[in-house]
Amino acid sequence: MKGRVLVNSRAAQHAIILSVQLNSAFWSRYQDLVREVVLPYQYEILNDRVPGVEPSGAIRNFRIAAGIEQGEFTGMVFQDSDVAKWLEAVGHALKSKRDAALEKLADDVIDLVVAAQQPDGYLNTYFTIKEPGKRFTNLMDCHELYCAGHMIEAAVSYYEATGKRKLLDAMCRFADLIADTFGPNEGQIHGYDGHQEIELALVKLYHATGEQRYLDLARYFLDARGTEPNFFLEEWERRGLQSFWWPWMKEPDLAYHQAHKPVREQDVAVGHAVRAMYMYTAMADVARLTGDESLRKACERLWEDVTRRQMYIIGAIGSTHQGEAFTFDYDLPNETAYAETCASVGLIFFAKRMLELSPKAEYADVVERALYNAVIGSMAQDGKHYCYVNPLEVWPRANEENPDRKHVRPTRQAWFGCACCPPNVARLLMSLGDFIYTWREDRRTLYVHLHIGSDVEWELEGARVRVSQESALPWRGETSLRVSAAEGPRRFALAVRIPAWCAGEPVIRVNGRTLSPEEVRVEDGYAVIEREFADGDEVAFHLPLAARFVVSHPELRATNGMAAIERGPLVYCVEEADNGRNLAALSVDLDAPFAEVPCHIEGVDVVALEFEGYRRDDQAFADGSLYRPVSPEAKQEHRVNIRAIPYFLWGNRGLGEMRVWLRSR
Amino acid sequence: MKGRVLVNSRAAQHAIILSVQLNSAFWSRYQDLVREVVLPYQYEILNDRVPGVEPSGAIRNFRIAAGIEQGEFTGMVFQDSDVAKWLEAVGHALKSKRDAALEKLADDVIDLVVAAQQPDGYLNTYFTIKEPGKRFTNLMDCHELYCAGHMIEAAVSYYEATGKRKLLDAMCRFADLIADTFGPNEGQIHGYDGHQEIELALVKLYHATGEQRYLDLARYFLDARGTEPNFFLEEWERRGLQSFWWPWMKEPDLAYHQAHKPVREQDVAVGHAVRAMYMYTAMADVARLTGDESLRKACERLWEDVTRRQMYIIGAIGSTHQGEAFTFDYDLPNETAYAETCASVGLIFFAKRMLELSPKAEYADVVERALYNAVIGSMAQDGKHYCYVNPLEVWPRANEENPDRKHVRPTRQAWFGCACCPPNVARLLMSLGDFIYTWREDRRTLYVHLHIGSDVEWELEGARVRVSQESALPWRGETSLRVSAAEGPRRFALAVRIPAWCAGEPVIRVNGRTLSPEEVRVEDGYAVIEREFADGDEVAFHLPLAARFVVSHPELRATNGMAAIERGPLVYCVEEADNGRNLAALSVDLDAPFAEVPCHIEGVDVVALEFEGYRRDDQAFADGSLYRPVSPEAKQEHRVNIRAIPYFLWGNRGLGEMRVWLRSR
C-alpha cells in the first residue's frame, strides 16, 4: 500500500496493515478466475466485442466524450460506472500480482477516461455527450455523483496498486469541482446524489490523499440527506415534476433513496437495497473517522435491522424487485425474492466498516454468510455467467411463465443491460484481502475476521510482523496462524473470530499445546490470545463444523415450518438434478443424521450431504382431483434419500428446480 | 319467462322451465341485500352521487352521447358495461319481484341508453363522444363488442322480466349492425373482440328472439378467433403498432386474449381469466346448440384444466395480477393470487353451460365452491364493499408495504376505478335461480344441481309441475323436495346432485321411507329417483356434512405440507381476530377433531370450528437472531386452540391477518 498517507489517529488504528496476500486454495482459485477470465471477458464486453451480448458501449462512450469518435451515447445513464468498477478490480488484481499486459490495458483506459474529462474537471459521458448544459440538474435520477464515486474508487485502487497518479489526480480535480459545487454555502447546491456511492468513495480519497475536504464533503452529503426542505422535492419541482425513469411517477419516492429523513434518524432499512448499503458504509466510515456517536448509533440500529430482520439466509437482501428494495421487517418471501448480488456486495462493505468501528464477530459472520453464498453463488464457475437476482427458489417453469417470478432467472446470464453486478463481484473478490484482518493499534491486537488462508504483514514498533494463516474452510474447520517476527519477539494479541456456525467449543492450541478454557479470553466473539509472540509461534484452531438444519424466527412468515441446511459457512440447497422434480413435495425430519459425501461439481471438490427425508405420494390424486379431504392415502409420504449441495454451486447441472428451504415435519 | 321463443329441439331440452323462485333463508337474504342496498347504491355510484367514491361518469357518458349534456367522456373505455350489468341485474330482480320504483329507474336509464344509440344502431359512448369515426378500428383493446354484449344481456334480462321490448329492439338493431359488419364475407371485418362477451350474449339474444343469425354470429366470432392470418396482428399493424393501454407494448399478447390458436385447439386455460371464462361459456353454448363435437371436446379439456389444475380452493382463478391471468398448471401461489371476483362469476357461467351440455355433478360442485366462497366472500354484508381480488392470505402490512402483494387489498373496498366486479356479483346473485335446475326433456328428468331452497315450475305434457325445495345448507345437510302435481301424477325423474363434500353415504327418503342403496341409481354424481310422482310426494336427503381438513395435489407446490378446512360447501379460514397475529406460526394436526361452535358475524349466524393446534414459540429467538440451528427450543411449539370461520365472512372484524391454508404437522 505504497504512498498511503496516514491522516489521523482514528484512521491510523486500521491503516498500518502493509499487505495481505491470499494463499487459500479455495479463494485463490476465484482470484485467478477473475484475473484470467472475468477481467478480460468484461474488458471485451466493455468494448462491445462479445458476440450475443447486448453492446455495452461503455468504452465507446468515453471515446465519443473525448472527441475521438463520433456517435450517440449507449446504455444506462450510469454506464461509466462499469468502466470504473472494472478499473478498480484491475487495481486490486495488480496489488497482488503485477501484470504488465493488464496494466497496459488499464493505462490505456485511464488515458481515455482522462481525455474525456472536461477542462473544469467534470467527468460524465452521458451528460457530456447527450445533455451538455444539464449537469447537476437531476441528481435524484441520473447517477452523476454515483459515477464520480466509482471512478474515484478506481483511481484510489489503481494508485495504491501501481503508484500511478494520473487517474487519481484527475479524480481529485473532479472531487474539487464537486466540493466547490455542493455544500451548505450560498451559491452551492444543497444536495446529494440519488444513488449513494460518492460518500464512501470520498472517504477512500481522503485516505489516499490526506485531504480533509474530501472527508468533509462525504460528511456533508450524509448530513444534508433527508433534511428539510427536502432537496429531491425541490429539484423535482425545478425540473417540472418529471422523472427521468418513470413517466407516470407522481412524486419522488424519498424512501427509495433513503432521503425520507435525516440519516441519523433512520432506524429501519428501507428503499433500494444497494443505495442503502453504500450509504450505511459511508456512515460507518464517517462515524469512525469523526467520532460521531449519533452516526455510529444509527449504523448499529440499521445493521441490526438489516441482518436480524431483513436478510435472507444466503446473506442476500432486498425482498422485492419493485424498486430493488427492502420491504419491511420479517418479510422475506422466497419465490419473489430480489436478493441482488450488488446488495450483498454492499452488505459486505458495510460489515467491514462496522468491524473497523468495533470488532464484533457478528459483523464478520455476515461477511462470511454473504461471501460464501450469495456472492460466489452469483458467478458461474466459468466466470462468464452471473446472477443479478440470487434465487432462494427456482422453479424454471414459474420463472418463465409466472410474470411475478420472471425477475428470478433460473440460470445465470451472460450479461445484463444494467450490468452493475458482475464488475462488483470482480472488485470484491480481487480485494478480498482487505476484509480478513484489522489491526487495532490501541489494543495492540490483530483481528482475524475471516478464516481465509493469507499472509498479513504489518508494522509493530518499527518492525515488520507477519502472520501466515492457513485454513481448510469451507470444507473443514482447521485454521492455523504462524507468526513471523524475524526482528525479535513482540507482545501483541491475536483475536481470532469464533464463527457463529461452530457446532461446539473450538479447540485452540498454541505451539501444539491445547489451551484450557481459562486460558482463552473471548471478547465479542473473538478468542483473544495475547502473548509475546516469537518467530515461528503457531496458534491453531479446530472449529467444530457439522451439517445442521437451521430454522428461522417465527415472525419470518415465509419459512415457518421449513428448514435450511448449513455446514460451516456454507448454506446448502437441493436440486432437481439430485432429487427429481417437484422439490416442494419433499420434507425433512429435523432429527435426520447427515452423511457427508464427497463429490465434484464444475471443477470444485465439494462435500455434499445426504439424509433420509420424505416425498409426498400422489396416488391418492390419480383421479386428477386437485383437493381432497385428508385421509391416510392423501397425506402419505414415502421415504427418499435427499441430497443437498452447497448453494453457491446451484444451477451447474442443467436447468431444474432448486430450493434452499425445505418443508420440515 | 314470458315471451321466450323456443327455437330448436336442443335448446328446448333446457328451456321449458317456467320459473324459479328462491325461498332460501341464506340466499334470499343476499337477494334482498342486492335488491335493497346493492342496486340502489350502484345506481347512485353510476350517477356520481356517492361522496368519497371516484366518479363513475357511466350515466353521464350516456347523457353526453345522447346530446343531453355537454362534457368529456369519463372512466374506462368499457364504462358503458357498468350500466349494462346494473340493468341486467335489475331485470333479474324484477323477475322474482316486480318493483315499480326500481322499474321506473330502469326505464329511465333505458330511455337514456336508447337516446344515445346512433341512427344506424351503433351504441358506445366512448367512441361516440371521444373517438367518432374510429369505431371498430381497435377491437383488440377497446371493448366495443364487449360493451355491446353486456347491453344485449341487459336487454334480454329486462325483456324477460317485464316484457318491455324497447332495449331489446334497440339491441337487436345493434346486433344486426354487428352481424352486417363482421363475418367471413367480402367487405366484412374478419375479426372479433379483444374481450369475449358478445358471443355468449348473442346466444341469449338468439334464445330471446329466435333469430338464427345471432347464433350464427356467435359461432362466427368463435370460429374466427385465433385463426391465421391472426386478426389482432393485422389490426395492430393497421393502427401503427400501438397499444391503447400500454405504450411500451412491442407486440400483442395473443394468449392474453385467447387468440393464440383456434378455440377448438385450445387445451390449457391461458391469458386473462375473465375473457377465458366468457369465451368458454359461449363455446359450450354453441357446442350444445349446434351439436358441435369438437367444440364440446375443447370445452371439456378446458374445464378439466381450469378446475383440476388452475383453480384455488375458494373457487377462484387467476394466479397473477399481471394480465389478471392464468399462469400454468399447478401454479397457485397464495400470497400473490389474483382470484378476481369476475373470473369466479365467469367460471359459474361456464359451469352452468357444461351442466346444460351434460349434467355431471362435478360442474355443479364447482358452481357451489365458487358461489359459497369466492363470490359471496367478495361482497361485504353491508352490500357496499367489495373485493376485486379475493385473498387466500391477508397480511395487512405485506399488502400495504410489499409492492408484489399490493393488488391484494386487506379489506373490501367501496368501489373501483375498474368497477367490473360489483355489478357482476349483483347480476349473478339476482339470477341465482337460473343455476339451480335444468330439465332434460329427452330424459324426462329434472336435475337439481344446487341445494338451494326454491320453487321450480315447468311444463310436463301440457301440465304445470312444481317442485318445492327446502335446504338447510350451508349449515346442515338436510334437503327436501316436495312435488306439486295438481293436474294428476306424472312419471318423471328427479336427479339430485350428491355433492362431492358429502362425508359419507347420503340417506334418501321418499315419503318418509328410506331407500335402500339398490333403489337409488347414481348417474354422474346425481341420485336419480324415477317414479310416478303424485301431488305432495316428498323426497328428502340427508347429506352427511362434517368439517374436514383438505389437502392438495402434490404438484400444487404452494400448498404442499398445508391443509385447508371445509365443511360442506364452505371453505373456512383463520383470522387474527380469533387467533392472534402471525397465523403463519400456527400448525395443525390433521387428526385433530373439530368442535362446532355457533357464533354470529356481521348479522350471520354461523358454525365456527374449533380445534387444537400448535403455535411456534419464539423464546429461542429472544436474542434477536433470525436463523438458528435446530434445537428442541428452536422448534418448540405450544398447544393452542384454533378457531376457523367461514371464508366468505373474512375481514368483518377489523383489519388483520387471514389465511385459508394452514401448515400441517
mmCIF file of C-alpha atoms in Angstrom, chain A residues 248 307-313 319-322 327-333 336 369 395 397-398 401-405 548-557 559-561 581-585 590-591 616-618 621 623-630 634-635 657 661 663, chain B residues 248 307-313 319-322 327-333 336 369 395 397-398 401-405 548-557 559-561 581-585 590-591 616-618 621 623-630 634-635 657 661 663:
data_model
loop_
_atom_site.group_PDB
_atom_site.id
_atom_site.type_symbol
_atom_site.label_atom_id
_atom_site.label_comp_id
_atom_site.label_asym_id
_atom_site.label_seq_id
_atom_site.Cartn_x
_atom_site.Cartn_y
_atom_site.Cartn_z
ATOM 1 C CA TRP A 248 -46.081 8.028 -14.682
ATOM 2 C CA THR A 307 -29.167 -8.545 9.464
ATOM 3 C CA ARG A 308 -31.684 -9.660 12.058
ATOM 4 C CA ARG A 309 -34.928 -8.852 10.334
ATOM 5 C CA GLN A 310 -34.404 -8.322 6.602
ATOM 6 C CA MET A 311 -31.660 -10.672 5.439
ATOM 7 C CA TYR A 312 -32.077 -13.913 3.524
ATOM 8 C CA ILE A 313 -30.132 -16.883 4.845
ATOM 9 C CA SER A 319 -37.400 -8.579 -0.706
ATOM 10 C CA THR A 320 -38.944 -7.134 -3.845
ATOM 11 C CA HIS A 321 -37.881 -6.482 -7.409
ATOM 12 C CA GLN A 322 -40.099 -3.418 -7.464
ATOM 13 C CA THR A 327 -39.965 -4.116 2.196
ATOM 14 C CA PHE A 328 -40.270 -4.413 5.987
ATOM 15 C CA ASP A 329 -39.139 -6.491 8.936
ATOM 16 C CA TYR A 330 -39.520 -10.260 8.586
ATOM 17 C CA ASP A 331 -40.941 -10.015 5.062
ATOM 18 C CA LEU A 332 -38.611 -12.367 3.200
ATOM 19 C CA PRO A 333 -40.608 -14.233 0.567
ATOM 20 C CA THR A 336 -40.273 -13.493 -5.346
ATOM 21 C CA ARG A 369 -22.536 -15.629 5.011
ATOM 22 C CA TRP A 395 -38.931 -23.445 -10.466
ATOM 23 C CA ARG A 397 -41.482 -23.023 -15.428
ATOM 24 C CA ALA A 398 -42.716 -20.487 -12.889
ATOM 25 C CA GLU A 401 -44.416 -18.282 -17.148
ATOM 26 C CA ASN A 402 -45.485 -16.546 -13.954
ATOM 27 C CA PRO A 403 -44.749 -12.845 -14.510
ATOM 28 C CA ASP A 404 -44.452 -12.273 -10.752
ATOM 29 C CA ARG A 405 -41.412 -14.538 -10.743
ATOM 30 C CA ARG A 548 -27.141 -28.816 10.641
ATOM 31 C CA PHE A 549 -30.722 -27.949 9.953
ATOM 32 C CA VAL A 550 -31.453 -24.295 10.566
ATOM 33 C CA VAL A 551 -34.831 -22.801 11.377
ATOM 34 C CA SER A 552 -35.979 -19.201 11.252
ATOM 35 C CA HIS A 553 -37.567 -16.767 13.659
ATOM 36 C CA PRO A 554 -41.330 -17.444 13.902
ATOM 37 C CA GLU A 555 -42.014 -13.903 12.688
ATOM 38 C CA LEU A 556 -40.422 -14.787 9.372
ATOM 39 C CA ARG A 557 -43.691 -15.982 7.924
ATOM 40 C CA THR A 559 -40.148 -20.054 6.309
ATOM 41 C CA ASN A 560 -42.201 -21.168 9.287
ATOM 42 C CA GLY A 561 -42.356 -24.929 9.193
ATOM 43 C CA ARG A 581 -38.658 -32.698 -9.943
ATOM 44 C CA ASN A 582 -41.146 -31.153 -7.501
ATOM 45 C CA LEU A 583 -38.875 -30.301 -4.594
ATOM 46 C CA ALA A 584 -41.894 -28.836 -2.789
ATOM 47 C CA ALA A 585 -43.137 -32.375 -2.268
ATOM 48 C CA LEU A 590 -35.169 -32.372 11.714
ATOM 49 C CA ASP A 591 -33.508 -35.233 13.601
ATOM 50 C CA ARG A 616 -45.479 -36.928 -0.844
ATOM 51 C CA ASP A 617 -47.204 -39.680 -2.765
ATOM 52 C CA ASP A 618 -49.580 -38.695 -5.495
ATOM 53 C CA PHE A 621 -54.714 -37.865 -6.576
ATOM 54 C CA ASP A 623 -58.138 -39.339 -10.314
ATOM 55 C CA GLY A 624 -56.932 -35.851 -11.185
ATOM 56 C CA SER A 625 -58.518 -34.148 -8.213
ATOM 57 C CA LEU A 626 -56.778 -31.002 -7.057
ATOM 58 C CA TYR A 627 -58.081 -31.013 -3.466
ATOM 59 C CA ARG A 628 -59.073 -33.986 -1.311
ATOM 60 C CA PRO A 629 -60.245 -34.487 2.244
ATOM 61 C CA VAL A 630 -57.353 -35.680 4.299
ATOM 62 C CA ALA A 634 -53.897 -38.335 0.696
ATOM 63 C CA LYS A 635 -51.205 -37.475 3.212
ATOM 64 C CA GLU A 657 -35.662 -26.788 -9.712
ATOM 65 C CA TRP A 661 -35.747 -24.083 2.354
ATOM 66 C CA ARG A 663 -40.551 -28.356 4.476
ATOM 67 C CA TRP B 248 -44.303 0.118 -24.243
ATOM 68 C CA THR B 307 -60.849 -26.864 -12.324
ATOM 69 C CA ARG B 308 -58.305 -29.612 -11.733
ATOM 70 C CA ARG B 309 -55.074 -27.731 -12.239
ATOM 71 C CA GLN B 310 -55.627 -23.983 -12.067
ATOM 72 C CA MET B 311 -58.364 -23.287 -9.505
ATOM 73 C CA TYR B 312 -57.928 -22.015 -5.973
ATOM 74 C CA ILE B 313 -59.819 -23.888 -3.293
ATOM 75 C CA SER B 319 -52.702 -16.804 -10.476
ATOM 76 C CA THR B 320 -51.194 -13.446 -11.316
ATOM 77 C CA HIS B 321 -52.303 -9.817 -11.287
ATOM 78 C CA GLN B 322 -50.117 -9.181 -14.324
ATOM 79 C CA THR B 327 -50.138 -18.788 -15.418
ATOM 80 C CA PHE B 328 -49.804 -22.565 -15.844
ATOM 81 C CA ASP B 329 -50.900 -25.861 -14.346
ATOM 82 C CA TYR B 330 -50.465 -26.231 -10.582
ATOM 83 C CA ASP B 331 -49.088 -22.715 -10.172
ATOM 84 C CA LEU B 332 -51.413 -21.335 -7.493
ATOM 85 C CA PRO B 333 -49.429 -19.073 -5.185
ATOM 86 C CA THR B 336 -49.814 -13.133 -4.804
ATOM 87 C CA ARG B 369 -67.421 -23.876 -4.477
ATOM 88 C CA TRP B 395 -51.094 -9.956 5.949
ATOM 89 C CA ARG B 397 -48.590 -4.990 6.433
ATOM 90 C CA ALA B 398 -47.356 -7.002 3.458
ATOM 91 C CA GLU B 401 -45.735 -2.375 2.065
ATOM 92 C CA ASN B 402 -44.645 -5.181 -0.253
ATOM 93 C CA PRO B 403 -45.416 -3.961 -3.779
ATOM 94 C CA ASP B 404 -45.694 -7.543 -5.048
ATOM 95 C CA ARG B 405 -48.721 -8.008 -2.779
ATOM 96 C CA ARG B 548 -62.643 -31.816 7.385
ATOM 97 C CA PHE B 549 -59.089 -30.955 6.631
ATOM 98 C CA VAL B 550 -58.386 -30.882 2.921
ATOM 99 C CA VAL B 551 -55.014 -31.351 1.274
ATOM 100 C CA SER B 552 -53.909 -30.559 -2.246
ATOM 101 C CA HIS B 553 -52.320 -32.441 -5.105
ATOM 102 C CA PRO B 554 -48.560 -32.773 -4.531
ATOM 103 C CA GLU B 555 -47.918 -30.927 -7.786
ATOM 104 C CA LEU B 556 -49.539 -27.856 -6.286
ATOM 105 C CA ARG B 557 -46.255 -26.604 -4.882
ATOM 106 C CA THR B 559 -49.770 -25.824 -0.525
ATOM 107 C CA ASN B 560 -47.686 -28.919 -0.022
ATOM 108 C CA GLY B 561 -47.479 -29.524 3.701
ATOM 109 C CA ARG B 581 -51.238 -12.232 14.929
ATOM 110 C CA ASN B 582 -48.768 -14.309 12.929
ATOM 111 C CA LEU B 583 -51.018 -17.030 11.582
ATOM 112 C CA ALA B 584 -48.007 -18.493 9.765
ATOM 113 C CA ALA B 585 -46.721 -19.648 13.143
ATOM 114 C CA LEU B 590 -54.569 -33.461 10.623
ATOM 115 C CA ASP B 591 -56.169 -35.863 13.080
ATOM 116 C CA ARG B 616 -44.313 -21.883 17.327
ATOM 117 C CA ASP B 617 -42.587 -20.463 20.363
ATOM 118 C CA ASP B 618 -40.240 -17.570 19.903
ATOM 119 C CA PHE B 621 -35.152 -16.324 19.242
ATOM 120 C CA ASP B 623 -31.723 -12.864 21.355
ATOM 121 C CA GLY B 624 -32.984 -11.380 18.100
ATOM 122 C CA SER B 625 -31.395 -13.985 15.865
ATOM 123 C CA LEU B 626 -33.147 -14.553 12.573
ATOM 124 C CA TYR B 627 -31.814 -18.071 11.885
ATOM 125 C CA ARG B 628 -30.762 -20.715 14.393
ATOM 126 C CA PRO B 629 -29.575 -24.296 14.221
ATOM 127 C CA VAL B 630 -32.428 -26.554 15.037
ATOM 128 C CA ALA B 634 -35.881 -23.553 18.349
ATOM 129 C CA LYS B 635 -38.547 -25.899 17.053
ATOM 130 C CA GLU B 657 -54.316 -11.370 9.104
ATOM 131 C CA TRP B 661 -54.154 -22.729 4.193
ATOM 132 C CA ARG B 663 -49.277 -25.548 7.951
#
